[in-house]
PDB file of C-alpha atoms in Angstrom:
ATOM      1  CA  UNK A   1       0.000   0.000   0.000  1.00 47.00           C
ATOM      2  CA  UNK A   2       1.692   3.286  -0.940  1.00 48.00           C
ATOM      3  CA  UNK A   3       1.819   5.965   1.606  1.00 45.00           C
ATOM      4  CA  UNK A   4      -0.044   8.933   1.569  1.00 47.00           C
ATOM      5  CA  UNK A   5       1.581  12.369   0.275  1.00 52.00           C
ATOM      6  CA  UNK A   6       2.520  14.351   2.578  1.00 65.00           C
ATOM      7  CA  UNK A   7      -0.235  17.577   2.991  1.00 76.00           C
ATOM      8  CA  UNK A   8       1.571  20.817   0.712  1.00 89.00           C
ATOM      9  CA  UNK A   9       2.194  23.531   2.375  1.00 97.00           C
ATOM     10  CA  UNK A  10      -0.187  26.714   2.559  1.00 97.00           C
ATOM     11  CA  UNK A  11       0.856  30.253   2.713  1.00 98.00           C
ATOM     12  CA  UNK A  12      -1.950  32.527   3.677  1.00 98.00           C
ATOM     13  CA  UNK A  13      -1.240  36.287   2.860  1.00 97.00           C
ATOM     14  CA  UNK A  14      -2.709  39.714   4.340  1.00 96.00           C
ATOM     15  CA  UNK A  15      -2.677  41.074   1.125  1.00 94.00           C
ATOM     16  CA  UNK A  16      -3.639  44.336   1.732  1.00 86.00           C
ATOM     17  CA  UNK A  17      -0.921  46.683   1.696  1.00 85.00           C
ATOM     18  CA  UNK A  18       1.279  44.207   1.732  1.00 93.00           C
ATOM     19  CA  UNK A  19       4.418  44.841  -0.418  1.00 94.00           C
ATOM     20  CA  UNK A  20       5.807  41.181  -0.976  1.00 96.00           C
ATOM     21  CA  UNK A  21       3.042  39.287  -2.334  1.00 96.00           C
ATOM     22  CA  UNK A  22       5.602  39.217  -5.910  1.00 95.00           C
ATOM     23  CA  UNK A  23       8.411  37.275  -3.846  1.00 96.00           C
ATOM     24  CA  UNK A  24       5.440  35.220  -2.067  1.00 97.00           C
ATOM     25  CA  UNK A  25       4.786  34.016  -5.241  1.00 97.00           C
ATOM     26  CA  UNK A  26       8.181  33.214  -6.182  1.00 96.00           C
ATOM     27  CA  UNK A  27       9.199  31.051  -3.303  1.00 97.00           C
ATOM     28  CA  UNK A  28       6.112  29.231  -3.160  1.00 97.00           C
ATOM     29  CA  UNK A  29       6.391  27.799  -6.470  1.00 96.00           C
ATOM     30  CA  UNK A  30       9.958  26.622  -5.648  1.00 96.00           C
ATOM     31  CA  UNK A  31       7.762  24.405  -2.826  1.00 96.00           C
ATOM     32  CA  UNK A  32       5.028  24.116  -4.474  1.00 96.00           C
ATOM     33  CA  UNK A  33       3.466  25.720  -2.135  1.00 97.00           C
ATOM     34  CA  UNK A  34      -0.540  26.752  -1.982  1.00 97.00           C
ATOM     35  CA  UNK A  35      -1.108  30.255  -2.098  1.00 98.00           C
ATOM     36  CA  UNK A  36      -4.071  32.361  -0.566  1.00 98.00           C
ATOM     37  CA  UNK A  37      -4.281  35.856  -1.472  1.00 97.00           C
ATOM     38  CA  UNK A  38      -6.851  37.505   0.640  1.00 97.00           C
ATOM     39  CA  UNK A  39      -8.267  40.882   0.925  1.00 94.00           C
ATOM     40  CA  UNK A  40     -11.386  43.178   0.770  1.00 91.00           C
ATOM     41  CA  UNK A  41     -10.328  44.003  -2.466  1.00 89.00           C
ATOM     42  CA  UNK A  42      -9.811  41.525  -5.525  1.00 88.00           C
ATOM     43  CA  UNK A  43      -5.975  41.595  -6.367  1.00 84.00           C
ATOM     44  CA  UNK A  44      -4.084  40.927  -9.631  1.00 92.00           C
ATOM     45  CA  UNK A  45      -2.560  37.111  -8.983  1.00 95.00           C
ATOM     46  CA  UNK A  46      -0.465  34.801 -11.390  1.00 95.00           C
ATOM     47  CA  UNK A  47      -1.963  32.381 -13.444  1.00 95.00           C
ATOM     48  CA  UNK A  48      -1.113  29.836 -11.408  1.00 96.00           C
ATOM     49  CA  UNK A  49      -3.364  26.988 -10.218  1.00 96.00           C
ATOM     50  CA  UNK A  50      -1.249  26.867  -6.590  1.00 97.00           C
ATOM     51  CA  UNK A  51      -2.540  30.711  -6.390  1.00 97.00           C
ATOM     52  CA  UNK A  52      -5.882  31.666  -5.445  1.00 97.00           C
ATOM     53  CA  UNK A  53      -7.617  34.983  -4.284  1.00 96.00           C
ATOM     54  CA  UNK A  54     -10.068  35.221  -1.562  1.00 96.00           C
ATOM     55  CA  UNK A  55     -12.255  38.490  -1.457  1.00 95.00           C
ATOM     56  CA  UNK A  56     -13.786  38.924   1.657  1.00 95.00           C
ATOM     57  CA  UNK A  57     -16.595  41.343   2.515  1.00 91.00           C
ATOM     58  CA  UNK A  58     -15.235  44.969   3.695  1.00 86.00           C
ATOM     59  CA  UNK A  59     -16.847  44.174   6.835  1.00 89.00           C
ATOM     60  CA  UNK A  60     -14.304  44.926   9.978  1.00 87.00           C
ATOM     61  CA  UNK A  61     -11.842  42.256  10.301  1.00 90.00           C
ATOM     62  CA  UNK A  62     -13.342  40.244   7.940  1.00 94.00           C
ATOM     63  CA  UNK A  63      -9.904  39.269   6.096  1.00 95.00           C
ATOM     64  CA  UNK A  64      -8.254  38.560   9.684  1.00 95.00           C
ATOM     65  CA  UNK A  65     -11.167  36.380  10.595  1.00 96.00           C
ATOM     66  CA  UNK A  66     -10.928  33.999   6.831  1.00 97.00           C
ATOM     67  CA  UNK A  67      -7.370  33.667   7.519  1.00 97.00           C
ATOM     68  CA  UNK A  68      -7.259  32.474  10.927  1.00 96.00           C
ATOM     69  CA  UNK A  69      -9.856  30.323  10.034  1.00 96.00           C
ATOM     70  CA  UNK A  70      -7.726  29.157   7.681  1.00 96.00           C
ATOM     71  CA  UNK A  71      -4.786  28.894   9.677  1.00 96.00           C
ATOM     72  CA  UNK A  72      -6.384  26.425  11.959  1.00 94.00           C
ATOM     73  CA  UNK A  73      -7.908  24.259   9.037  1.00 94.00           C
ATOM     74  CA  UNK A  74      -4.282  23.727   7.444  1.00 92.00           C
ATOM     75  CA  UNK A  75      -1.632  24.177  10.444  1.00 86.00           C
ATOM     76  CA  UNK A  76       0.699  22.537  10.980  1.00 90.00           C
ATOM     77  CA  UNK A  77       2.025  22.810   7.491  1.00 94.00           C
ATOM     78  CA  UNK A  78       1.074  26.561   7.633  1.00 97.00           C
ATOM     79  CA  UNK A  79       2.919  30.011   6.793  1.00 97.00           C
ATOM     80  CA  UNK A  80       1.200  33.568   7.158  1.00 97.00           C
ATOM     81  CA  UNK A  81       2.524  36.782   6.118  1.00 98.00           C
ATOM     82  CA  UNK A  82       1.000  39.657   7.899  1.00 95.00           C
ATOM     83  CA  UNK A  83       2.139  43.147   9.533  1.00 90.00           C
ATOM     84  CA  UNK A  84      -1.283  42.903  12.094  1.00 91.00           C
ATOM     85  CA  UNK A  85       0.186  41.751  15.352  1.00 88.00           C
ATOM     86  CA  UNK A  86      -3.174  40.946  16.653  1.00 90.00           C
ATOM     87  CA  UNK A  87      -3.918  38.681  13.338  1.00 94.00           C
ATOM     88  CA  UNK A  88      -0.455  37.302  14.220  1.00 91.00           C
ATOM     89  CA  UNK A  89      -1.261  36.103  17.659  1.00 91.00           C
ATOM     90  CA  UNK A  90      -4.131  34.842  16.614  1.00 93.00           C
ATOM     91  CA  UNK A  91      -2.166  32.910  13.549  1.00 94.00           C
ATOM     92  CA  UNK A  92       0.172  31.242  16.417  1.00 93.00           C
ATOM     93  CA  UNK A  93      -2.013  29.721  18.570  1.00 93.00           C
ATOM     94  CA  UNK A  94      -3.211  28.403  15.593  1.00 94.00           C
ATOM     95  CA  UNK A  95       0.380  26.686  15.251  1.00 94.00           C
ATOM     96  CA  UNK A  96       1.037  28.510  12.053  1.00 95.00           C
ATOM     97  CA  UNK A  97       4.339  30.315  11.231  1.00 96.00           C
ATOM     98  CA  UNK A  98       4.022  33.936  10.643  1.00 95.00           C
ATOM     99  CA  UNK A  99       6.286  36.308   9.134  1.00 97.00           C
ATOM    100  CA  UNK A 100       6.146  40.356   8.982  1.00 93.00           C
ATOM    101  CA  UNK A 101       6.986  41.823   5.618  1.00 93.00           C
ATOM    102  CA  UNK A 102      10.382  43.068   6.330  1.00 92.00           C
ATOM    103  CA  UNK A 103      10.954  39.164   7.281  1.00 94.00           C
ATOM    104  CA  UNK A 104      11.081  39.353  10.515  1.00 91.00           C
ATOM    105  CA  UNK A 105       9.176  36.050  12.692  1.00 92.00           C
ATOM    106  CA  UNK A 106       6.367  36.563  15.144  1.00 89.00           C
ATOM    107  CA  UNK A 107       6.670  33.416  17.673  1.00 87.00           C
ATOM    108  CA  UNK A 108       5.807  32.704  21.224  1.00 78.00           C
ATOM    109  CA  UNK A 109       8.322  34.942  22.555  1.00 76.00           C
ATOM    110  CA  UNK A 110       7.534  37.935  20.852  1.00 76.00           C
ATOM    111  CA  UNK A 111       4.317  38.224  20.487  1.00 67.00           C
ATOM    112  CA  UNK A 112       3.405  39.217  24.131  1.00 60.00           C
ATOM    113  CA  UNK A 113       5.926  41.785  23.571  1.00 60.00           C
ATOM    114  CA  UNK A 114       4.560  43.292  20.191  1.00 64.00           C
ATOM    115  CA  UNK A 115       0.967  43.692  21.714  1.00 63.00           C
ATOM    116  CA  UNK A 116       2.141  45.236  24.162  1.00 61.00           C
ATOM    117  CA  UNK A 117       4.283  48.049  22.547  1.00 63.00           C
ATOM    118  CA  UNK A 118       0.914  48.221  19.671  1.00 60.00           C
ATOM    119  CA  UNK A 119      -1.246  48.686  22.779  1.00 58.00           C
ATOM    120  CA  UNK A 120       1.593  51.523  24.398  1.00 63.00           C
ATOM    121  CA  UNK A 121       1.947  53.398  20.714  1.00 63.00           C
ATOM    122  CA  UNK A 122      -1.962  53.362  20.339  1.00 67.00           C
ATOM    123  CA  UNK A 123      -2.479  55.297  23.988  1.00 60.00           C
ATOM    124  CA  UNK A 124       0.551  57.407  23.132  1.00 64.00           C
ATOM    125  CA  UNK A 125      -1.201  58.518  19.115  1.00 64.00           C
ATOM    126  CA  UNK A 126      -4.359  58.931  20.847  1.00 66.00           C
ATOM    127  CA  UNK A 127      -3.287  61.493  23.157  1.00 63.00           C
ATOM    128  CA  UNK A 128      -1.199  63.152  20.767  1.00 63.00           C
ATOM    129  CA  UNK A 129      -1.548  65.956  18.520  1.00 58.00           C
ATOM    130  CA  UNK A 130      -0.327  67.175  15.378  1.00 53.00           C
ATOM    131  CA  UNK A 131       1.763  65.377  12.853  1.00 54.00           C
ATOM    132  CA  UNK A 132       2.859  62.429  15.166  1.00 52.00           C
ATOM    133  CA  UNK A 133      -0.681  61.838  16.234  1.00 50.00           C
ATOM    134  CA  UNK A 134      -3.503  59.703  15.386  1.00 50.00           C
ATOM    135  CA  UNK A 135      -3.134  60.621  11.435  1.00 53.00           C
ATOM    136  CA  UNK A 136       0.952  60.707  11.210  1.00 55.00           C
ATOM    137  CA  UNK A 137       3.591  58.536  11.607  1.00 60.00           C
ATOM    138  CA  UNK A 138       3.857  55.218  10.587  1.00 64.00           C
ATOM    139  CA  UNK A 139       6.128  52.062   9.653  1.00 69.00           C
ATOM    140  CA  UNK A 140       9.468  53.384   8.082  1.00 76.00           C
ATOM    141  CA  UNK A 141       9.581  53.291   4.148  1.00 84.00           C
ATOM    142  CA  UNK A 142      10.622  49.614   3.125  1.00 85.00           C
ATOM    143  CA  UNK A 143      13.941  48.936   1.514  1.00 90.00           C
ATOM    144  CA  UNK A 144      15.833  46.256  -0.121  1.00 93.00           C
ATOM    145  CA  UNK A 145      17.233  44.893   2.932  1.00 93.00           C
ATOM    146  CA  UNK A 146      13.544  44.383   3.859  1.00 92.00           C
ATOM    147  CA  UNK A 147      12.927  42.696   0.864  1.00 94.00           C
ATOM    148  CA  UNK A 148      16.232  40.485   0.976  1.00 95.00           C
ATOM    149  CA  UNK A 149      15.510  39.640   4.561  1.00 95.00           C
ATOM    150  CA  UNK A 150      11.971  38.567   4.014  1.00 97.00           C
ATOM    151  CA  UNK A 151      13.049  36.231   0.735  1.00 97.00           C
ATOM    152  CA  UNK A 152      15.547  34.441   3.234  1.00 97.00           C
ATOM    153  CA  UNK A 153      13.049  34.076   5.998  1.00 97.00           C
ATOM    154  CA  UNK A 154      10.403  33.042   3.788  1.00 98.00           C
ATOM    155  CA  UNK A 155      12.951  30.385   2.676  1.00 97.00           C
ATOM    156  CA  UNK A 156      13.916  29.457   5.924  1.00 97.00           C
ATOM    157  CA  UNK A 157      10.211  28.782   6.822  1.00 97.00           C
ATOM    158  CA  UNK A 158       9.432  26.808   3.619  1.00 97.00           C
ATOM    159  CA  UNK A 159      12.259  24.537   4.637  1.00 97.00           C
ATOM    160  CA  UNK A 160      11.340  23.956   7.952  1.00 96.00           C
ATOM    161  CA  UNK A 161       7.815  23.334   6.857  1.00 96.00           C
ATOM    162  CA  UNK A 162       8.514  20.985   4.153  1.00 95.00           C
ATOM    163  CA  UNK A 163      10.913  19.220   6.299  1.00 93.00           C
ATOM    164  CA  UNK A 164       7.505  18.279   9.016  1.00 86.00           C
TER     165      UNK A 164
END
């Protein structure tokens, strides 16, 4: 009796405003990796039967809510690429990996840590005014070394989930 093939791996992106879905793409197929592309918003994909979109309502949190449904259907074998840290925690307990954009890993020990400082910088733009405040500020522009960092993550995570 042959054994069964081993489940693929499925990356789940938070495509809105999410400036790697291009690299996504490429790594996965070296994998051959599922893809799920969701947003509120249909996005331009490749013609590629391992990518898929998934347009959710607009409703709040709706895109969050798909993929951490998502995460739990599929995890172990699981990747997400977000920047929301509360998606993110959410994403973990699932028992998914999850990377930021830049390429940097959310895990158990950080996590705790990144709500908290989200939670500090939210109390600290409310009560703020003028260009830093609620309307201002924001992530720092991203670079190459973002990019780089995140396409050897990404890599790194494949691996690791094709090796389970």
């Amino acid at each position: 009796m042959p054994s069964p093939s081993p489940s693929p791996i499925t990356i789940l992106i938070d495509a809105d405003a999410c400036p790697v879905k291009d690299e996504v793409y490429r790594v996965a197929a070296r994998f051959a990796a599922e893809v799920r592309v969701v947003s509120n918003s249909p996005f331009r994909i490749p013609d590629n039967p391992r990518v898929k979109r998934v347009v959710v309502d607009d409703s709040f949190d709706a895109a969050d809510d798909w993929i951490a449904q998502e995460a739990v259907r599929v995890s172990p074998k699981c990747a997400v690429i977000t920047a929301d840290i509360l998606l993110a925690e959410r994403c973990l307990k699932a028992g998914a990996s999850v990377l930021k954009h830049n390429g940097n890993a959310f895990d158990a020990g950080s996590i705790g840590g990144a709500i908290a400082t989200r939670a500090i910088m939210e109390d600290l733009r409310a009560g703020m005014d003028g260009p830093l405040g609620a309307s201002g500020g924001g992530p720092p522009p991203f670079s190459k070394a973002d990019r780089s960092r995140f396409l050897q993550s990404l890599d790194r995570v494949l691996t690791k989930l094709a090796r389970s």
